[in-house]
Tab-separated table of C-alpha atoms and ligand atoms in Angstrom:
chain	number	residue	atom	x	y	z
A	21	UNK	CA	-8.340	-2.245	30.556
A	22	UNK	CA	-11.495	-0.923	28.854
A	23	UNK	CA	-14.782	-2.752	29.259
A	24	UNK	CA	-14.814	-4.308	25.776
A	25	UNK	CA	-11.334	-5.750	26.158
A	26	UNK	CA	-12.144	-6.995	29.621
A	27	UNK	CA	-15.104	-8.946	28.258
A	28	UNK	CA	-13.007	-10.456	25.480
A	29	UNK	CA	-10.290	-11.459	27.934
A	30	UNK	CA	-12.847	-13.083	30.218
A	31	UNK	CA	-14.939	-14.834	27.576
A	32	UNK	CA	-12.260	-15.974	25.120
A	33	UNK	CA	-8.875	-16.176	26.855
A	34	UNK	CA	-7.276	-18.043	23.907
A	35	UNK	CA	-8.214	-15.350	21.446
A	36	UNK	CA	-7.269	-12.615	23.899
A	37	UNK	CA	-3.842	-14.150	24.475
A	38	UNK	CA	-3.207	-14.028	20.707
A	39	UNK	CA	-4.276	-10.373	20.637
A	40	UNK	CA	-1.878	-9.524	23.446
A	41	UNK	CA	0.842	-11.526	21.705
A	42	UNK	CA	0.358	-9.539	18.487
A	43	UNK	CA	0.442	-6.253	20.414
A	44	UNK	CA	3.708	-7.281	22.057
A	45	UNK	CA	5.134	-8.341	18.676
A	46	UNK	CA	4.210	-5.014	17.106
A	47	UNK	CA	5.717	-3.115	20.053
A	48	UNK	CA	8.969	-4.995	20.391
A	49	UNK	CA	10.007	-5.336	16.744
A	50	UNK	CA	10.672	-2.976	13.839
A	51	UNK	CA	8.043	-3.149	11.101
A	52	UNK	CA	9.638	-2.505	7.719
A	53	UNK	CA	7.104	-4.107	5.350
A	54	UNK	CA	6.316	-1.118	3.102
A	55	UNK	CA	2.588	-1.845	2.890
A	56	UNK	CA	2.033	-1.979	6.657
A	57	UNK	CA	1.528	0.782	9.175
A	58	UNK	CA	0.246	1.624	12.650
A	59	UNK	CA	-3.167	3.184	12.568
A	60	UNK	CA	-4.617	5.796	14.920
A	61	UNK	CA	-6.376	4.918	18.202
A	62	UNK	CA	-9.404	6.786	16.843
A	63	UNK	CA	-9.475	4.409	13.850
A	64	UNK	CA	-9.391	1.414	16.182
A	65	UNK	CA	-12.320	2.952	18.081
A	66	UNK	CA	-14.332	3.497	14.880
A	67	UNK	CA	-13.568	-0.038	13.651
A	68	UNK	CA	-14.769	-1.499	16.931
A	69	UNK	CA	-17.953	0.602	16.933
A	70	UNK	CA	-21.638	-0.226	16.432
A	71	UNK	CA	-21.368	0.856	12.783
A	72	UNK	CA	-20.341	-2.761	12.200
A	73	UNK	CA	-23.941	-3.755	12.975
A	74	UNK	CA	-25.468	-1.845	10.086
A	75	UNK	CA	-26.336	-2.824	6.515
A	76	UNK	CA	-26.128	0.182	4.181
A	77	UNK	CA	-26.410	-1.017	0.582
A	78	UNK	CA	-26.605	1.958	-1.742
A	79	UNK	CA	-25.220	5.443	-1.235
A	80	UNK	CA	-26.087	8.361	1.089
A	81	UNK	CA	-29.692	9.416	0.508
A	82	UNK	CA	-30.287	6.341	-1.723
A	83	UNK	CA	-30.130	3.257	0.515
A	84	UNK	CA	-32.048	0.023	0.347
A	85	UNK	CA	-32.602	-0.310	4.127
A	86	UNK	CA	-33.928	2.124	6.711
A	87	UNK	CA	-32.104	3.584	9.695
A	88	UNK	CA	-29.376	5.349	7.744
A	89	UNK	CA	-29.309	8.811	9.350
A	90	UNK	CA	-25.849	8.287	10.874
A	91	UNK	CA	-24.314	6.037	8.230
A	92	UNK	CA	-25.118	8.755	5.683
A	93	UNK	CA	-23.270	11.284	7.860
A	94	UNK	CA	-20.090	9.229	8.027
A	95	UNK	CA	-20.070	8.228	4.363
A	96	UNK	CA	-20.618	11.842	3.292
A	97	UNK	CA	-17.791	12.943	5.587
A	98	UNK	CA	-15.491	10.295	4.084
A	99	UNK	CA	-16.421	11.173	0.489
A	100	UNK	CA	-16.067	14.926	0.952
A	101	UNK	CA	-12.776	14.605	2.794
A	102	UNK	CA	-11.429	12.176	0.172
A	103	UNK	CA	-12.241	14.644	-2.626
A	104	UNK	CA	-10.541	17.476	-0.732
A	105	UNK	CA	-7.420	15.552	0.245
A	106	UNK	CA	-6.891	14.030	-3.212
A	107	UNK	CA	-8.230	16.972	-5.271
A	108	UNK	CA	-10.725	14.648	-6.950
A	109	UNK	CA	-14.223	15.370	-8.272
A	110	UNK	CA	-15.754	12.150	-6.938
A	111	UNK	CA	-14.877	9.486	-4.382
A	112	UNK	CA	-16.280	6.037	-3.688
A	113	UNK	CA	-15.183	4.881	-0.237
A	114	UNK	CA	-16.951	1.513	-0.160
A	115	UNK	CA	-14.390	-0.927	-1.699
A	116	UNK	CA	-13.648	-3.570	0.904
A	117	UNK	CA	-9.956	-3.607	0.102
A	118	UNK	CA	-7.409	-3.216	-2.696
A	119	UNK	CA	-8.371	-6.110	-4.939
A	120	UNK	CA	-12.139	-5.427	-5.107
A	121	UNK	CA	-11.310	-1.740	-5.543
A	122	UNK	CA	-9.340	-2.437	-8.724
A	123	UNK	CA	-11.821	-5.051	-9.901
A	124	UNK	CA	-14.680	-2.551	-9.559
A	125	UNK	CA	-12.679	0.056	-11.457
A	126	UNK	CA	-12.012	-2.291	-14.404
A	127	UNK	CA	-15.534	-3.681	-14.471
A	128	UNK	CA	-16.980	-0.161	-14.631
A	129	UNK	CA	-15.508	0.336	-18.090
A	130	UNK	CA	-14.417	-2.994	-19.575
A	131	UNK	CA	-16.056	-6.062	-21.086
A	132	UNK	CA	-14.409	-9.469	-20.746
A	133	UNK	CA	-11.557	-9.742	-23.221
A	134	UNK	CA	-10.864	-5.983	-23.313
A	135	UNK	CA	-7.261	-4.854	-23.173
A	136	UNK	CA	-5.434	-3.062	-20.339
A	137	UNK	CA	-1.839	-1.878	-20.519
A	138	UNK	CA	-0.228	-2.353	-17.098
A	139	UNK	CA	3.078	-2.900	-15.357
A	140	UNK	CA	4.620	-6.362	-15.233
A	141	UNK	CA	4.318	-8.012	-11.805
A	142	UNK	CA	8.024	-8.721	-11.380
A	143	UNK	CA	8.842	-5.115	-12.288
A	144	UNK	CA	6.566	-3.778	-9.566
A	145	UNK	CA	2.941	-4.221	-10.678
A	146	UNK	CA	0.262	-5.851	-8.533
A	147	UNK	CA	-1.536	-9.197	-8.889
A	148	UNK	CA	-4.728	-7.353	-9.842
A	149	UNK	CA	-2.830	-5.621	-12.640
A	150	UNK	CA	-3.283	-8.755	-14.672
A	151	UNK	CA	-0.919	-11.382	-13.293
A	152	UNK	CA	-1.861	-14.666	-14.988
A	153	UNK	CA	-2.734	-16.262	-11.611
A	154	UNK	CA	-5.315	-13.565	-10.797
A	155	UNK	CA	-8.922	-13.749	-11.990
A	156	UNK	CA	-8.428	-10.324	-13.576
A	157	UNK	CA	-5.697	-11.838	-15.730
A	158	UNK	CA	-8.191	-14.453	-16.941
A	159	UNK	CA	-11.020	-12.028	-17.624
A	160	UNK	CA	-9.195	-9.190	-19.348
A	161	UNK	CA	-6.330	-9.054	-21.806
A	162	UNK	CA	-3.426	-7.476	-19.934
A	163	UNK	CA	-0.415	-6.294	-21.899
A	164	UNK	CA	2.587	-5.621	-19.684
A	165	UNK	CA	5.270	-2.976	-19.852
A	166	UNK	CA	8.513	-3.261	-17.942
A	167	UNK	CA	11.160	-1.054	-16.394
A	168	UNK	CA	14.576	-0.577	-17.940
A	169	UNK	CA	17.373	-1.866	-15.642
A	170	UNK	CA	19.963	-0.155	-17.838
A	171	UNK	CA	18.315	3.206	-17.104
A	172	UNK	CA	17.977	3.101	-13.283
A	173	UNK	CA	14.785	1.068	-13.580
A	174	UNK	CA	12.920	3.950	-15.240
A	175	UNK	CA	9.893	3.238	-17.406
A	176	UNK	CA	10.747	3.082	-21.101
A	177	UNK	CA	7.962	5.293	-22.463
A	178	UNK	CA	8.987	4.513	-26.053
A	179	UNK	CA	8.084	0.886	-25.279
A	180	UNK	CA	4.870	1.849	-23.450
A	181	UNK	CA	3.775	3.929	-26.462
A	182	UNK	CA	4.658	1.155	-28.905
A	183	UNK	CA	2.631	-1.376	-26.871
A	184	UNK	CA	-0.277	1.074	-26.638
A	185	UNK	CA	-0.324	1.720	-30.384
A	186	UNK	CA	-0.100	-2.010	-31.155
A	187	UNK	CA	-2.704	-3.200	-28.652
A	188	UNK	CA	-5.148	-0.277	-28.368
A	189	UNK	CA	-5.896	-0.716	-24.629
A	190	UNK	CA	-9.103	0.685	-23.141
A	191	UNK	CA	-7.211	1.531	-19.940
A	192	UNK	CA	-3.605	2.605	-19.469
A	193	UNK	CA	-2.786	1.666	-15.884
A	194	UNK	CA	0.142	2.787	-13.826
A	195	UNK	CA	0.763	1.843	-10.231
A	196	UNK	CA	2.883	-0.530	-8.249
A	197	UNK	CA	3.557	-2.565	-5.146
A	198	UNK	CA	7.291	-2.982	-5.406
A	199	UNK	CA	8.597	-0.195	-7.647
A	200	UNK	CA	10.847	2.143	-5.665
A	201	UNK	CA	10.578	5.136	-8.022
A	202	UNK	CA	8.007	7.785	-8.910
A	203	UNK	CA	6.104	7.985	-12.188
A	204	UNK	CA	5.932	10.538	-14.957
A	205	UNK	CA	2.124	10.813	-15.088
A	206	UNK	CA	2.278	13.300	-17.968
A	207	UNK	CA	3.866	10.675	-20.204
A	208	UNK	CA	1.234	8.060	-19.349
A	209	UNK	CA	-1.535	10.591	-20.011
A	210	UNK	CA	-0.101	11.601	-23.394
A	211	UNK	CA	0.093	7.975	-24.521
A	212	UNK	CA	-3.414	7.167	-23.261
A	213	UNK	CA	-4.836	10.241	-25.033
A	214	UNK	CA	-3.130	9.234	-28.261
A	215	UNK	CA	-4.884	5.845	-28.290
A	216	UNK	CA	-8.156	7.029	-26.719
A	217	UNK	CA	-7.673	5.050	-23.495
A	218	UNK	CA	-8.709	5.937	-19.959
A	219	UNK	CA	-5.921	6.699	-17.502
A	220	UNK	CA	-5.921	4.842	-14.185
A	221	UNK	CA	-3.359	5.054	-11.380
A	222	UNK	CA	-3.309	2.523	-8.554
A	223	UNK	CA	-1.487	4.514	-5.879
A	224	UNK	CA	-2.218	2.108	-3.035
A	225	UNK	CA	1.316	2.223	-1.728
A	226	UNK	CA	1.770	5.957	-1.924
A	227	UNK	CA	-1.783	7.181	-1.210
A	228	UNK	CA	-0.635	8.724	2.067
A	229	UNK	CA	2.373	10.345	0.445
A	230	UNK	CA	0.114	11.909	-2.187
A	231	UNK	CA	-2.398	13.017	0.467
A	232	UNK	CA	0.487	14.570	2.399
A	233	UNK	CA	1.670	16.403	-0.755
A	234	UNK	CA	5.018	14.607	-0.621
A	235	UNK	CA	4.547	12.912	-4.009
A	236	UNK	CA	2.875	13.859	-7.292
A	237	UNK	CA	-0.903	13.376	-7.523
A	238	UNK	CA	-2.206	11.749	-10.747
A	239	UNK	CA	-5.471	13.706	-10.386
A	240	UNK	CA	-3.457	16.903	-10.968
A	241	UNK	CA	-2.397	15.417	-14.330
A	242	UNK	CA	-5.953	14.854	-15.518
A	243	UNK	CA	-6.135	11.117	-14.784
A	244	UNK	CA	-9.599	9.599	-15.098
A	245	UNK	CA	-9.303	7.235	-12.137
A	246	UNK	CA	-7.144	6.761	-9.110
A	247	UNK	CA	-7.414	3.848	-6.677
A	248	UNK	CA	-5.779	3.590	-3.282
A	249	UNK	CA	-5.946	1.312	-0.312
A	250	UNK	CA	-6.465	3.117	2.964
A	251	UNK	CA	-4.236	1.112	5.301
A	252	UNK	CA	-0.750	1.584	3.876
A	253	UNK	CA	0.971	4.985	3.892
A	254	UNK	CA	-2.427	6.617	4.551
A	255	UNK	CA	-2.481	4.963	8.011
A	256	UNK	CA	-6.187	4.105	8.051
A	257	UNK	CA	-8.243	0.921	8.378
A	258	UNK	CA	-7.957	-1.910	5.848
A	259	UNK	CA	-10.004	-0.735	2.887
A	260	UNK	CA	-9.932	0.862	-0.533
A	261	UNK	CA	-11.287	3.888	-2.361
A	262	UNK	CA	-11.747	5.004	-5.940
A	263	UNK	CA	-11.267	8.654	-6.882
A	264	UNK	CA	-12.417	9.797	-10.302
A	265	UNK	CA	-13.618	12.590	-12.542
A	266	UNK	CA	-17.280	13.530	-12.130
A	267	UNK	CA	-18.109	12.143	-15.570
A	268	UNK	CA	-17.188	8.628	-14.350
A	269	UNK	CA	-18.929	8.850	-10.954
A	270	UNK	CA	-22.098	6.987	-11.917
A	271	UNK	CA	-20.265	4.113	-13.598
A	272	UNK	CA	-17.886	3.705	-10.675
A	273	UNK	CA	-20.626	3.795	-8.039
A	274	UNK	CA	-22.747	1.242	-9.931
A	275	UNK	CA	-19.740	-0.976	-10.420
A	276	UNK	CA	-18.879	-1.051	-6.696
A	277	UNK	CA	-22.525	-1.578	-5.690
A	278	UNK	CA	-24.549	-3.402	-6.920
A	279	UNK	CA	-22.017	-4.576	-9.522
A	280	UNK	CA	-19.387	-6.165	-7.307
A	281	UNK	CA	-20.143	-5.796	-3.613
A	282	UNK	CA	-23.045	-5.994	-1.217
A	283	UNK	CA	-23.254	-3.998	1.997
A	284	UNK	CA	-20.297	-1.726	2.690
A	285	UNK	CA	-18.469	-2.136	6.006
A	286	UNK	CA	-19.696	1.031	7.673
A	287	UNK	CA	-17.331	0.715	10.647
A	288	UNK	CA	-14.510	0.882	8.104
A	289	UNK	CA	-16.128	3.818	6.314
A	290	UNK	CA	-16.241	5.658	9.669
A	291	UNK	CA	-12.582	4.873	10.223
A	292	UNK	CA	-11.722	6.070	6.692
A	293	UNK	CA	-13.505	9.369	7.419
A	294	UNK	CA	-11.314	9.872	10.482
A	295	UNK	CA	-8.153	8.889	8.586
A	296	UNK	CA	-8.861	11.551	5.975
A	297	UNK	CA	-9.359	14.213	8.649
A	298	UNK	CA	-5.867	13.356	9.896
A	299	UNK	CA	-4.497	13.311	6.343
A	300	UNK	CA	-5.491	16.956	5.849
A	301	UNK	CA	-3.367	18.201	8.771
A	302	UNK	CA	0.082	19.805	8.700
A	303	UNK	CA	1.210	17.066	11.058
A	304	UNK	CA	0.378	14.453	8.428
A	305	UNK	CA	2.232	16.450	5.761
A	306	UNK	CA	5.307	16.390	8.002
A	307	UNK	CA	4.837	12.626	8.489
A	308	UNK	CA	4.655	12.002	4.722
A	309	UNK	CA	7.818	14.030	4.148
A	310	UNK	CA	9.621	12.172	6.923
A	311	UNK	CA	8.640	8.811	5.388
A	312	UNK	CA	10.506	9.857	2.227
A	313	UNK	CA	13.500	11.286	4.082
A	314	UNK	CA	13.754	8.115	6.140
A	315	UNK	CA	13.577	5.941	3.026
A	316	UNK	CA	16.399	7.913	1.379
A	317	UNK	CA	18.567	7.530	4.481
A	318	UNK	CA	17.826	3.826	4.855
A	319	UNK	CA	18.553	3.194	1.164
A	320	UNK	CA	21.812	5.145	1.332
A	321	UNK	CA	22.937	3.212	4.417
A	322	UNK	CA	22.108	-0.173	2.911
A	323	UNK	CA	24.166	0.732	-0.163
A	324	UNK	CA	27.065	2.113	1.905
A	325	UNK	CA	27.091	-1.199	3.740
A	326	UNK	CA	27.349	-3.139	0.471
A	327	UNK	CA	23.664	-3.700	-0.288
A	328	UNK	CA	22.525	-3.819	-3.911
A	329	UNK	CA	19.181	-2.082	-4.418
A	330	UNK	CA	16.901	-2.612	-7.401
A	331	UNK	CA	17.095	0.646	-9.462
A	332	UNK	CA	19.959	1.796	-7.236
A	333	UNK	CA	17.859	3.720	-4.719
A	334	UNK	CA	14.384	5.031	-3.994
A	335	UNK	CA	12.104	7.981	-4.741
A	336	UNK	CA	9.310	6.792	-2.510
A	337	UNK	CA	8.880	4.964	0.801
A	338	UNK	CA	10.335	1.609	-0.228
A	339	UNK	CA	13.390	-0.144	-1.535
A	340	UNK	CA	14.058	-3.629	-2.846
A	341	UNK	CA	17.283	-5.212	-1.625
A	342	UNK	CA	18.687	-7.823	-4.015
A	343	UNK	CA	19.801	-10.280	-1.337
A	344	UNK	CA	21.332	-12.738	-3.802
A	345	UNK	CA	23.735	-10.099	-5.106
A	346	UNK	CA	24.214	-8.416	-1.729
A	347	UNK	CA	24.844	-11.367	0.578
A	348	UNK	CA	24.430	-14.544	-1.472
A	349	UNK	CA	21.081	-15.741	-0.089
A	350	UNK	CA	17.546	-15.600	-1.452
A	351	UNK	CA	14.797	-13.348	-0.123
A	352	UNK	CA	13.041	-16.120	1.790
A	353	UNK	CA	16.177	-16.852	3.779
A	354	UNK	CA	16.846	-13.141	4.325
A	355	UNK	CA	13.291	-12.533	5.567
A	356	UNK	CA	13.629	-15.413	8.054
A	357	UNK	CA	16.997	-14.242	9.383
A	358	UNK	CA	15.700	-10.709	9.931
A	359	UNK	CA	12.592	-12.152	11.628
A	360	UNK	CA	14.950	-13.752	14.143
A	361	UNK	CA	16.161	-10.306	15.190
A	362	UNK	CA	12.672	-8.737	15.247
A	363	UNK	CA	13.095	-6.785	11.997
A	364	UNK	CA	10.126	-7.554	9.750
A	365	UNK	CA	10.504	-7.353	5.953
A	366	UNK	CA	9.024	-9.423	3.133
A	367	UNK	CA	10.555	-11.567	0.423
A	368	UNK	CA	10.173	-9.928	-2.955
A	369	UNK	CA	10.602	-10.823	-6.609
A	370	UNK	CA	12.925	-8.566	-8.567
A	371	UNK	CA	12.552	-7.586	-12.244
A	372	UNK	CA	12.593	-10.742	-14.422
A	373	UNK	CA	13.562	-12.721	-11.332
A	374	UNK	CA	15.296	-15.999	-12.223
A	375	UNK	CA	14.044	-17.423	-8.892
A	376	UNK	CA	10.445	-18.530	-8.128
A	377	UNK	CA	8.026	-16.219	-6.216
A	378	UNK	CA	8.237	-18.196	-2.969
A	379	UNK	CA	12.029	-18.115	-3.042
A	380	UNK	CA	12.686	-14.837	-4.861
A	381	UNK	CA	15.917	-12.863	-5.114
A	382	UNK	CA	15.156	-9.993	-2.778
A	383	UNK	CA	13.330	-8.429	0.138
A	384	UNK	CA	11.164	-5.336	0.225
A	385	UNK	CA	11.822	-2.724	2.903
A	386	UNK	CA	9.800	0.417	3.669
A	387	UNK	CA	9.539	3.242	6.166
A	388	UNK	CA	5.839	4.207	6.761
A	389	UNK	CA	5.371	2.169	9.964
A	390	UNK	CA	8.747	3.008	11.496
A	391	UNK	CA	8.106	6.695	10.767
A	392	UNK	CA	4.689	6.488	12.455
A	393	UNK	CA	6.568	5.466	15.628
A	394	UNK	CA	8.670	8.618	15.421
A	395	UNK	CA	11.876	7.135	13.978
A	396	UNK	CA	14.113	9.586	12.139
A	397	UNK	CA	17.228	9.585	9.927
A	398	UNK	CA	19.694	8.483	12.618
A	399	UNK	CA	17.418	5.545	13.443
A	400	UNK	CA	17.267	4.541	9.779
A	401	UNK	CA	21.059	4.596	9.593
A	402	UNK	CA	21.201	2.298	12.612
A	403	UNK	CA	18.621	-0.083	11.108
A	404	UNK	CA	20.367	-0.157	7.716
A	405	UNK	CA	23.676	-1.109	9.337
A	406	UNK	CA	21.966	-3.746	11.508
A	407	UNK	CA	20.207	-5.281	8.503
A	408	UNK	CA	23.388	-5.729	6.478
A	409	UNK	CA	25.439	-6.886	9.473
A	410	UNK	CA	22.765	-9.427	10.468
A	411	UNK	CA	22.460	-10.834	6.956
A	412	UNK	CA	26.232	-11.139	6.630
A	413	UNK	CA	26.704	-12.794	10.028
A	414	UNK	CA	23.633	-15.009	9.776
A	415	UNK	CA	25.512	-18.128	10.969
A	416	UNK	CA	26.543	-16.477	14.253
A	417	UNK	CA	23.738	-17.473	16.649
A	418	UNK	CA	25.104	-15.434	19.563
A	419	UNK	CA	25.208	-12.324	17.380
A	420	UNK	CA	21.607	-12.934	16.314
A	421	UNK	CA	20.520	-13.220	19.959
A	422	UNK	CA	22.403	-10.061	20.891
A	423	UNK	CA	20.946	-8.220	17.870
A	424	UNK	CA	17.402	-9.204	18.828
A	425	UNK	CA	17.935	-7.738	22.298
A	426	UNK	CA	19.411	-4.573	20.751
A	427	UNK	CA	16.432	-4.174	18.411
A	428	UNK	CA	13.937	-4.719	21.227
A	429	UNK	CA	15.707	-2.213	23.463
A	430	UNK	CA	15.803	0.277	20.587
A	431	UNK	CA	12.042	-0.186	20.033
A	432	UNK	CA	11.283	0.697	23.646
A	433	UNK	CA	12.151	4.301	22.750
A	434	UNK	CA	9.348	4.442	20.142
A	435	UNK	CA	5.796	3.876	21.431
A	436	UNK	CA	3.388	2.300	18.959
A	437	UNK	CA	0.388	4.527	18.224
A	438	UNK	CA	-2.846	2.791	19.152
A	439	UNK	CA	-1.349	0.246	21.556
B	527	DSN	N1	-0.113	-6.994	-0.173
B	527	DSN	C1	0.113	-5.669	-0.681
B	527	DSN	C2	1.530	-5.254	-0.532
B	527	DSN	O1	2.169	-5.761	0.362
B	527	DSN	O2	2.005	-4.438	-1.298
B	527	DSN	C3	-0.352	-5.521	-2.063
B	527	DSN	O3	-1.542	-6.174	-2.235
C-alpha cells in the first residue's frame, strides 16, 4: 500500500472501507453505463497531487495570485494538447464539469430570454440543453427538435430548419446523452448559417471517440463551439472543456472566469493534460475504434436475443434498450435486476416516453468502460446474451445467483486500469 493510502486507512477506517468496497465493486462487476469509464493510474496520481492546494484564478501568465510557475505549465500543456487533439483554435480547460461548461458557453453569447435551438431531452438531449427543470431552461428560451422514429430515429432536418426560421435562435445546438446515432454536422451548420446563429456541439459522450478519430469532429465542419466532458469516453478526470474558434476565445475565457467560476481545480487540469497526451496516441485511436466495434456487436446480440433498441441500433458507443417492449418491465426494474448480477446500466427515458423519468421505458447501455478493461467482440456477445437471459428469467433467484457468479468470474479476466 502506498504511504497516502496507508495514512487514510489508519486515520479514517470507515472512509477507507468504503473506498475499498468501491474498488471491489468496480473490479467484480461489468460497467455498462455509457457515460462512465476507468481512468488512468497517472490521472489518479495527478488528481491526488499537491495541485489541489493551489488557487489559480485567471489564465496562464494572467493570474490573480502569485506562485503560478507550475500551474501555468500544466494549464498550457492541457490547452495546447486539447487544440491539437480536437483540431481547435482555442481551448478552455477550466470548466468544473459538464453543466458549468455548457452554462459558460451559453452565457458567453446570450442574454436572458435569448433563444437556443436544441434537442429534446427525451430524444437524447441533456438537462442543460434547456430541460424545463434546469436553470438554463428558465433563463433562456429553448426550442426543441426531435428525432423521427419512422426514419430510424434520424434528425428531421426539414423540421430543424423550419424551427430555426420561425424562432431565429442565437445558437443552434447539437449534442446528446442518450442518442445512439451520429450527427450530420454539415446540415446543422447550413441551417445555423441561414439564420445567422452560432453553431455549438456538446460532444460530452463522444469526446474520446472524436479525439481518437473514430467519429466525425464538429470543428472540422466549421462549428463555432464544441463542449465536452473529460471523464466519459475520453477517460480522464471529472471535468469539462470548451473548444472554439479563435474569434470566440476572449468571450469564452471571460465567461468561464470571472463570469461563472472562481478558482479552477488545478489537480484536475493536470489530470486533463495527461489524458490528452494519452488521447493523441495510436493506442487510444485503437481503443476508440474498439469502443465502436464493441457497441455494434453488443447491439446486434441484444437484437438477436429479442431486444428492441431505440432507433434499431447504434452508430456510437451506446444503445437504448426499450425494456417495456423487449421484456415487459420498465427501465427501473431492469436496472435493478441487472444490478443483482453485477451488470451496471442506467434507467433511461425513450423518445416521447409515456412513463415518468424515474420509471422510464428503457435502459442505457454503453461500451467505453468495458473496452478500457480489454473486452472485445466475443465478450460483448456473451454480455448481450446474459443481459437478455437475465431480464427474461428475472423471477428465477437461483439463476440470478448463478449469473452473478458467472459475471464475477468473467470479470477476473479483465483487470481494471488504475486499481
Ligand atoms: N450524467 C451524464 C450521463 O450519464 O450522460 C450526463 O450529464
